[in-house]
Short mmCIF file of C-alpha atoms and ligand atoms in Angstrom, two decimals:
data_model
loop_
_atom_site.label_atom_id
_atom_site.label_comp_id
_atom_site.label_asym_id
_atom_site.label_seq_id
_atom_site.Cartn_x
_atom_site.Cartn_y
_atom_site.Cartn_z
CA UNK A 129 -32.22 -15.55 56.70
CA UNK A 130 -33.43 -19.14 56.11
CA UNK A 131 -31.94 -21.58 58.44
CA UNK A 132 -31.05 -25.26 57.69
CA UNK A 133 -29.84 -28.23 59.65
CA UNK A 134 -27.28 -30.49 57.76
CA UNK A 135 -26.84 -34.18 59.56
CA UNK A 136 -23.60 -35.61 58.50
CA UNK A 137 -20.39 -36.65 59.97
CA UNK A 138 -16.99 -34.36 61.08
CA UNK A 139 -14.26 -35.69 59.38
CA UNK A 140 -11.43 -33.80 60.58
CA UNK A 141 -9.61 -34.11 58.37
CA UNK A 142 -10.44 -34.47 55.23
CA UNK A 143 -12.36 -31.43 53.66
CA UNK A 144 -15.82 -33.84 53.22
CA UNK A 145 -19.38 -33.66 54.90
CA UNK A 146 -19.53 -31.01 57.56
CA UNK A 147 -16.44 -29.10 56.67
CA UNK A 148 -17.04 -28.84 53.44
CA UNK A 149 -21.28 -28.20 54.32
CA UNK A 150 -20.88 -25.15 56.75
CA UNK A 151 -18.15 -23.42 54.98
CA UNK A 152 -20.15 -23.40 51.42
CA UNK A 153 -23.36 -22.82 52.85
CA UNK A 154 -22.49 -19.91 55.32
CA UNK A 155 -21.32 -18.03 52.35
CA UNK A 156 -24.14 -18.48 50.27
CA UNK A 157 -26.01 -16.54 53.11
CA UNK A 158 -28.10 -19.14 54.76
CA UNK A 159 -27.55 -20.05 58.66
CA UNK A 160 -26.32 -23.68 58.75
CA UNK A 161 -27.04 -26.03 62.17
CA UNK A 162 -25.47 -29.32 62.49
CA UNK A 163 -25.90 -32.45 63.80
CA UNK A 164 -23.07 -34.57 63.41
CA UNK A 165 -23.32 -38.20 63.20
CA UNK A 166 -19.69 -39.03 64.04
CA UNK A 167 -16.29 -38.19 64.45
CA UNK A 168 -14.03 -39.44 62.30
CA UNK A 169 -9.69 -38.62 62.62
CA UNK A 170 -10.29 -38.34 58.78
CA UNK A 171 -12.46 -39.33 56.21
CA UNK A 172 -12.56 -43.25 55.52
CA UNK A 173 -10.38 -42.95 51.47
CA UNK A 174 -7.78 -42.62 53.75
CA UNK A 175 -5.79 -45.46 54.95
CA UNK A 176 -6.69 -46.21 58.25
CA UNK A 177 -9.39 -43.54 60.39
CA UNK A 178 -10.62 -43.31 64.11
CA UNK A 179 -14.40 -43.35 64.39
CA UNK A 180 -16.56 -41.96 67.32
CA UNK A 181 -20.23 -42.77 66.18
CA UNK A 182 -22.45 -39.90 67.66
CA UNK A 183 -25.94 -41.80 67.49
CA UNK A 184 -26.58 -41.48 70.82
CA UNK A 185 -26.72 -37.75 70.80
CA UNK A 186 -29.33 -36.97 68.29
CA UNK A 187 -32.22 -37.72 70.92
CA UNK A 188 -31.06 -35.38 73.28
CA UNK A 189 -30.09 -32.34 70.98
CA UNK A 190 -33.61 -32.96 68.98
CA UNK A 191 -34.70 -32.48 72.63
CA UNK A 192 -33.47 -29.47 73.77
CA UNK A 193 -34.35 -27.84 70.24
CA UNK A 194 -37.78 -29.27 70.08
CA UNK A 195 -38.32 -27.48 73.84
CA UNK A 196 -36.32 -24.25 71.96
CA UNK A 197 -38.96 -24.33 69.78
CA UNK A 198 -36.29 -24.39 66.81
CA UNK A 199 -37.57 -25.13 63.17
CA UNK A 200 -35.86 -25.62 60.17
CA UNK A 201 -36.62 -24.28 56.13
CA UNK A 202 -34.50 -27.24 55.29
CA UNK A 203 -33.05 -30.59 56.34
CA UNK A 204 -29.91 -31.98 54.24
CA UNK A 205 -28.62 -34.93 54.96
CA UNK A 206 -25.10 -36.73 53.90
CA UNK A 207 -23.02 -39.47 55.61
CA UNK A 208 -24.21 -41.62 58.31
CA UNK A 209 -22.43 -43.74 60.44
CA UNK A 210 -25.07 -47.24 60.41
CA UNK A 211 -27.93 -48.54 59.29
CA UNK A 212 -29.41 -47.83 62.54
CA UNK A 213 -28.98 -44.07 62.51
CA UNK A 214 -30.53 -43.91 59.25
CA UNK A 215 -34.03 -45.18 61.10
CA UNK A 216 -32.96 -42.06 63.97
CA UNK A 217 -32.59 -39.49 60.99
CA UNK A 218 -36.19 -40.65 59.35
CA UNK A 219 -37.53 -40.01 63.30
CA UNK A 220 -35.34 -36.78 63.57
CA UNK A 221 -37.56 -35.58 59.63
CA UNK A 222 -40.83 -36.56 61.08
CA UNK A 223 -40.18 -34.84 64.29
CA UNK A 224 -38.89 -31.50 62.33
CA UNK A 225 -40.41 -31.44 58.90
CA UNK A 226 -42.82 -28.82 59.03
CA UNK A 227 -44.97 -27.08 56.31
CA UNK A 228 -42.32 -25.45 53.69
CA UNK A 229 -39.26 -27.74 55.31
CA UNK A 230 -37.30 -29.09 52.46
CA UNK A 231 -35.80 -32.15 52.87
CA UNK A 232 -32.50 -33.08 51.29
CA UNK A 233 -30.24 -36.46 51.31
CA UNK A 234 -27.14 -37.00 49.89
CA UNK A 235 -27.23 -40.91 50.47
CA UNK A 236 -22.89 -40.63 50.49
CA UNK A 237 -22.46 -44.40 50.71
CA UNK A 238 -20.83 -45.40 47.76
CA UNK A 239 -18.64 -44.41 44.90
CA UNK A 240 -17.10 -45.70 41.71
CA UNK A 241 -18.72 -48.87 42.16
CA UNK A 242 -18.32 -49.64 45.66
CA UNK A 243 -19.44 -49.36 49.07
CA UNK A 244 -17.52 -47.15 51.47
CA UNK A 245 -15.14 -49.67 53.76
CA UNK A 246 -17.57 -48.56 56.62
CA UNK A 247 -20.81 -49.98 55.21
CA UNK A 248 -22.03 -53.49 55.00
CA UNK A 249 -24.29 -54.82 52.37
CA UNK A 250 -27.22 -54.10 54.41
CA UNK A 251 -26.49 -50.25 54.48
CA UNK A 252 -28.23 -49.58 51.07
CA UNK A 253 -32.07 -50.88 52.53
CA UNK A 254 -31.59 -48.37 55.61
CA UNK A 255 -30.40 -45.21 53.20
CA UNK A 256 -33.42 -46.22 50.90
CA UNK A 257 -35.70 -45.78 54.15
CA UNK A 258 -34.11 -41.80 54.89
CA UNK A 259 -34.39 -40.93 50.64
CA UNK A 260 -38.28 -42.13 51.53
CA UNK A 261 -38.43 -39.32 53.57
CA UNK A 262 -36.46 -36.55 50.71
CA UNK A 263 -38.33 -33.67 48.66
CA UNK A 264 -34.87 -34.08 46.60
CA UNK A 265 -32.26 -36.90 46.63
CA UNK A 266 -28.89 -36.29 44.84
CA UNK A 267 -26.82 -40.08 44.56
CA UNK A 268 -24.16 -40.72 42.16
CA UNK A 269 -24.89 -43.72 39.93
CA UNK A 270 -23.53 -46.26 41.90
CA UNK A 271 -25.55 -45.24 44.92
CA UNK A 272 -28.49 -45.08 42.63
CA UNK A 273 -27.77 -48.65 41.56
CA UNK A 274 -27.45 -49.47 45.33
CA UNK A 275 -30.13 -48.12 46.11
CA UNK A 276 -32.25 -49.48 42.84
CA UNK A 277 -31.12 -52.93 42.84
CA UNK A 278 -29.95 -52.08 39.02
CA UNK A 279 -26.89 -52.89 37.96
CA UNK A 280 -23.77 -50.73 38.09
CA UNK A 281 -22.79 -49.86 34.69
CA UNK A 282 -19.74 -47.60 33.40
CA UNK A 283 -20.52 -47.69 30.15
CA UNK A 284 -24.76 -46.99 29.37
CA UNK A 285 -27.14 -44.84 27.53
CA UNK A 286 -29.86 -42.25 28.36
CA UNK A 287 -32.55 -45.55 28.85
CA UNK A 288 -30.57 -46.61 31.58
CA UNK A 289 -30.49 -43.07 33.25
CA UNK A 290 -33.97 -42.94 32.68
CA UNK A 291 -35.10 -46.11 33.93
CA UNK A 292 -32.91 -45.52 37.10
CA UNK A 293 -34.58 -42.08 38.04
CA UNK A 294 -37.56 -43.57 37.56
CA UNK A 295 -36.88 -46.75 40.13
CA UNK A 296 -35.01 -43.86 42.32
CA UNK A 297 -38.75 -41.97 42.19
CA UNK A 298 -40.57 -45.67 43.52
CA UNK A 299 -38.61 -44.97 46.81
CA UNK A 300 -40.73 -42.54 47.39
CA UNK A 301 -38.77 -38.71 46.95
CA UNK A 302 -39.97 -35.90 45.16
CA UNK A 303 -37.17 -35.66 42.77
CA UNK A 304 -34.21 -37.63 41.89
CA UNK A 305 -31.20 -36.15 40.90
CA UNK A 306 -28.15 -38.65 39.42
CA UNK A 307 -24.91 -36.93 39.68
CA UNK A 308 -21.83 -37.63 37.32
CA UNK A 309 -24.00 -38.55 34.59
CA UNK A 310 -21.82 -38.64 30.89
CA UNK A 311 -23.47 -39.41 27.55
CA UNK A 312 -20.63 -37.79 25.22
CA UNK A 313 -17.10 -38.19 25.72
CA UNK A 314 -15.51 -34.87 27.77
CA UNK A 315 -19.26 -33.93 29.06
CA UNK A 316 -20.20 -34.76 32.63
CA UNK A 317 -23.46 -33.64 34.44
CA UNK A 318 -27.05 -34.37 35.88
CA UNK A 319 -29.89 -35.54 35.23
CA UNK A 320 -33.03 -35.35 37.31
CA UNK A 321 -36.44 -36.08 37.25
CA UNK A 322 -39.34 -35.38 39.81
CA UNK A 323 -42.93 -36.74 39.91
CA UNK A 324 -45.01 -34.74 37.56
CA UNK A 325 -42.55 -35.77 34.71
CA UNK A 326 -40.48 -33.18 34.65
CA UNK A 327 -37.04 -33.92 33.36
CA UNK A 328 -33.69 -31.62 33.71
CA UNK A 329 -30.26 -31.94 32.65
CA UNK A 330 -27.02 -30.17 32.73
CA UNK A 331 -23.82 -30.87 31.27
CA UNK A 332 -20.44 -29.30 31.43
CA UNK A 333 -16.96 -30.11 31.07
CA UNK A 334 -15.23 -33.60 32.10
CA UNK A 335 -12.28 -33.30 34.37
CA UNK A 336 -9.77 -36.06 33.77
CA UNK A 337 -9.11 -34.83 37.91
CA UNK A 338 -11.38 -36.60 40.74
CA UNK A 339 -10.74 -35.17 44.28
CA UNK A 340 -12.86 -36.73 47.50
CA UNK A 341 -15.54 -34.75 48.46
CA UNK A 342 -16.75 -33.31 45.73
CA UNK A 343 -19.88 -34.82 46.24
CA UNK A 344 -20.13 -32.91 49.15
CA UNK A 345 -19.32 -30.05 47.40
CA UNK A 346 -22.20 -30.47 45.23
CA UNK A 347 -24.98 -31.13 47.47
CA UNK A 348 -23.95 -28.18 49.92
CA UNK A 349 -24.01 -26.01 47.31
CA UNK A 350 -27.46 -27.28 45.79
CA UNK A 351 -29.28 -27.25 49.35
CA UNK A 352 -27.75 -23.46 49.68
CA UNK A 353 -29.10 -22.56 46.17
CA UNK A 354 -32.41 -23.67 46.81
CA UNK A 355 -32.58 -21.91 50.48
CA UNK A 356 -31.87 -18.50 48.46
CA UNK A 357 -34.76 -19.46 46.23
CA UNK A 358 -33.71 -20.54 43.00
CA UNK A 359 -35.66 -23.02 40.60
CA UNK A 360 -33.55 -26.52 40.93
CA UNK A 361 -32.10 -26.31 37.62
CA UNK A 362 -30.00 -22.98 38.50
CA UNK A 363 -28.69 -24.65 41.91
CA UNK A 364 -27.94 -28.01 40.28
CA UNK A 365 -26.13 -25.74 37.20
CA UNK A 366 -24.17 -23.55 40.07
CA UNK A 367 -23.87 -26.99 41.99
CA UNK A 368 -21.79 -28.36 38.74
CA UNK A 369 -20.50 -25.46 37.96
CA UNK A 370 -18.71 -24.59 40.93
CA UNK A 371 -17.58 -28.44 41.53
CA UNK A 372 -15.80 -27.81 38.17
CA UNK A 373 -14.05 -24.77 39.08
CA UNK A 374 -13.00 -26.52 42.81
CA UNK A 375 -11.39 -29.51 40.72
CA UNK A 376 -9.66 -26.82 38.33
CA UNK A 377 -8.50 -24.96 41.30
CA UNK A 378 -7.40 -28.28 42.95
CA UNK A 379 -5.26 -29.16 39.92
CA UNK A 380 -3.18 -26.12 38.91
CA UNK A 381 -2.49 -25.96 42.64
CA UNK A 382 1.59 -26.20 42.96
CA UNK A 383 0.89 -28.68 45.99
CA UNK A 384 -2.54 -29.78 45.45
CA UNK A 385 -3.96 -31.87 48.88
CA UNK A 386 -4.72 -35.20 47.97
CA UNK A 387 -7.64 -35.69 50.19
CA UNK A 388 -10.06 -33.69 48.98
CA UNK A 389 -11.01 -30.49 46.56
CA UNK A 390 -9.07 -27.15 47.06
CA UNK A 391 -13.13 -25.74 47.49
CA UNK A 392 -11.91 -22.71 49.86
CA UNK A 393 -10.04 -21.09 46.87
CA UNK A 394 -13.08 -20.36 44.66
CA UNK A 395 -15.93 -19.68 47.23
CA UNK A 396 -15.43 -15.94 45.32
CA UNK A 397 -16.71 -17.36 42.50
CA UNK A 398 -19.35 -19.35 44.21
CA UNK A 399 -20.84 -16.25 45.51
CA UNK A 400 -20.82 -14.21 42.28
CA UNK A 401 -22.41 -17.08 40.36
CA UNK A 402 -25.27 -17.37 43.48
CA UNK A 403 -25.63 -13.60 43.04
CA UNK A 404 -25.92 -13.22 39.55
CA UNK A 405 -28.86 -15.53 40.14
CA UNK A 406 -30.31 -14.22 43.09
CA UNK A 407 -30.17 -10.39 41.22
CA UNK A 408 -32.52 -12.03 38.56
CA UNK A 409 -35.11 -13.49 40.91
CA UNK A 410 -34.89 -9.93 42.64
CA UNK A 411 -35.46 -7.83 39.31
CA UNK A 412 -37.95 -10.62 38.22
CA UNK A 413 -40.13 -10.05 41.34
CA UNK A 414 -39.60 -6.36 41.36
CA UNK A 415 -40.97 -5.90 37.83
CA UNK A 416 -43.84 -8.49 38.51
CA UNK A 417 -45.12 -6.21 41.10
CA UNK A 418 -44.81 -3.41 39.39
CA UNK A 419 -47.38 -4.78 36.67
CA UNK A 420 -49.05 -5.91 39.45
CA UNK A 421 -49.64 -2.25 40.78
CA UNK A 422 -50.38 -0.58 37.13
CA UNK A 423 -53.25 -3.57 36.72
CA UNK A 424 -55.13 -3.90 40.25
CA UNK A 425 -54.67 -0.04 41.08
O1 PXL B 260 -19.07 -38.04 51.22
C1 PXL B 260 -17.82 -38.33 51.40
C2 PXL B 260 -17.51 -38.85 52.76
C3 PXL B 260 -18.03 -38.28 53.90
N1 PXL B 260 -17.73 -38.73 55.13
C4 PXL B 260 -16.89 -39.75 55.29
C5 PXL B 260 -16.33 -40.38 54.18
C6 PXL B 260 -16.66 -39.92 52.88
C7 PXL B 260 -16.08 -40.55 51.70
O2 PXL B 260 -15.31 -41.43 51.74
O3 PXL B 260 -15.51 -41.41 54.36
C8 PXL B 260 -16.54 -40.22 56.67
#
């Protein structure tokens, strides 16, 4: 079973981060450390929130695992509590990237145009330093812009998106990823493009519903996908695909919870869209060897 580490906050309260990251992962079938960044009462959409910021316990527990001899297949990365962390979770990569570790951030700053009320303007420069560090970095557009210096724009066109996973690639990551991404009205999606060129997109349905946390949602469920072993496009399609069916569930609930996505209540479909996959990489490999045998033997 692969193992990851996700470094992100505990909200409480708040189904966001690492409640949303262990959850969603665990049932994908890959073993999912943490080390949480803070403690918040809830997360920070909500009125008012307690905050216990955990910085100075990632030395010690990268300690104790380094002298466990612990490794990691992946590294995924949301929330952080200050700019200052970010420069301890670029140490915490170069200490436990090894050959094969995939590194993932979420750089969960900023949404619908703004900055979380935790951040300062200076945030963005130290987030840019950790997606320096990513194989794969997933931001919405205005983290993107954020983290681009481009402007925020609601209303744009596919140079825009272009141009901005381009500047996202000049931080240095493998591959960017821009989430809610719309070019046609009622169609919401990705778009991502890594270093070689290579472009991907995937569209599905618009929900008129937005729930907290479904960023989250998104990025746990991509960093899972990948640990099974699928190509990025199936994990960011699942990854979409199951945010949709959370925000579905979330609405035709009789009491929905404000706070965040009713994820829990589709995790069944989750797992039968991961296996579905997984059965085709099995088959896929199974037959491959078989050739292989006929030909060499
Ligand atoms: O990614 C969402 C998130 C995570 N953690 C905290 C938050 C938020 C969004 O507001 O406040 C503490």
């Amino acid at each position: 079973m692969k193992r990851i580490v996700t470094i992100q906050d505990i909200s409480c309260i708040g189904c966001c981060s690492i409640t949303v990251a262990l959850p969603v992962i665990s049932a994908m079938g890959v073993e999912c450390g943490i080390l949480p960044t803070a403690v918040l009462s809830n997360h920070t959409m909500f009125q008012d929130f307690t905050c216990a910021d955990l910085s100075d316990q990632i030395q010690p527990i990268s300690d104790m695992w380094e002298k466990e001899n612990l490794t990691f297949d992946g590294i995924y990365t949301g929330y952080l509590a200050s700019g200052e962390q970010c420069g301890q979770v670029v140490r915490f990569m170069k200490r436990f990237t090894g050959s094969g570790t995939l590194v993932i951030v979420d750089p969960a700053m900023a949404d619908n145009g703004n900055l979380y009320p935790a951040f300062d303007s200076s945030f963005p420069k130290a987030m840019a330093e950790v997606c320096r560090k990513a194989d794969i970095i997933l931001p919405n557009i205005t983290e993107a812009a954020l983290l681009t210096g481009m402007p925020y724009k609601t209303a744009y066109d596919r140079t825009y998106i272009r141009e901005m996973l381009e500047r996202l690639l000049e931080l240095g990551c493998g591959t960017a990823v821009l989430t809610g991404v719309s070019f046609e009205p009622g169609r919401l999606g990705v778009a991502s493009l890594d270093r070689e060129g290579k472009e991907f997109t995937y569209f599905t349905k618009w929900c008129s519903q937005s729930y907290h946390g479904t960023g989250d949602i998104f990025a746990s469920t991509v960093t899972g996908g990948l640990m099974r072993g699928l190509a990025l496009g199936d994990a960011l399609t699942i990854a979409a695909d199951y945010v949709v069916a959370c925000i579905e569930a979330t609405a035709s609930s009789e009491n929905p919870r404000w706070y965040g996505a009713e994820f829990e209540k589709v995790i069944p479909d989750l797992c039968r869209m991961l296996g579905e996959r997984v059965k085709l990489i099995h088959e896929a490999t199974e037959s491959n060897s078989r050739f292989l045998e006929r030909n060499i033997v």
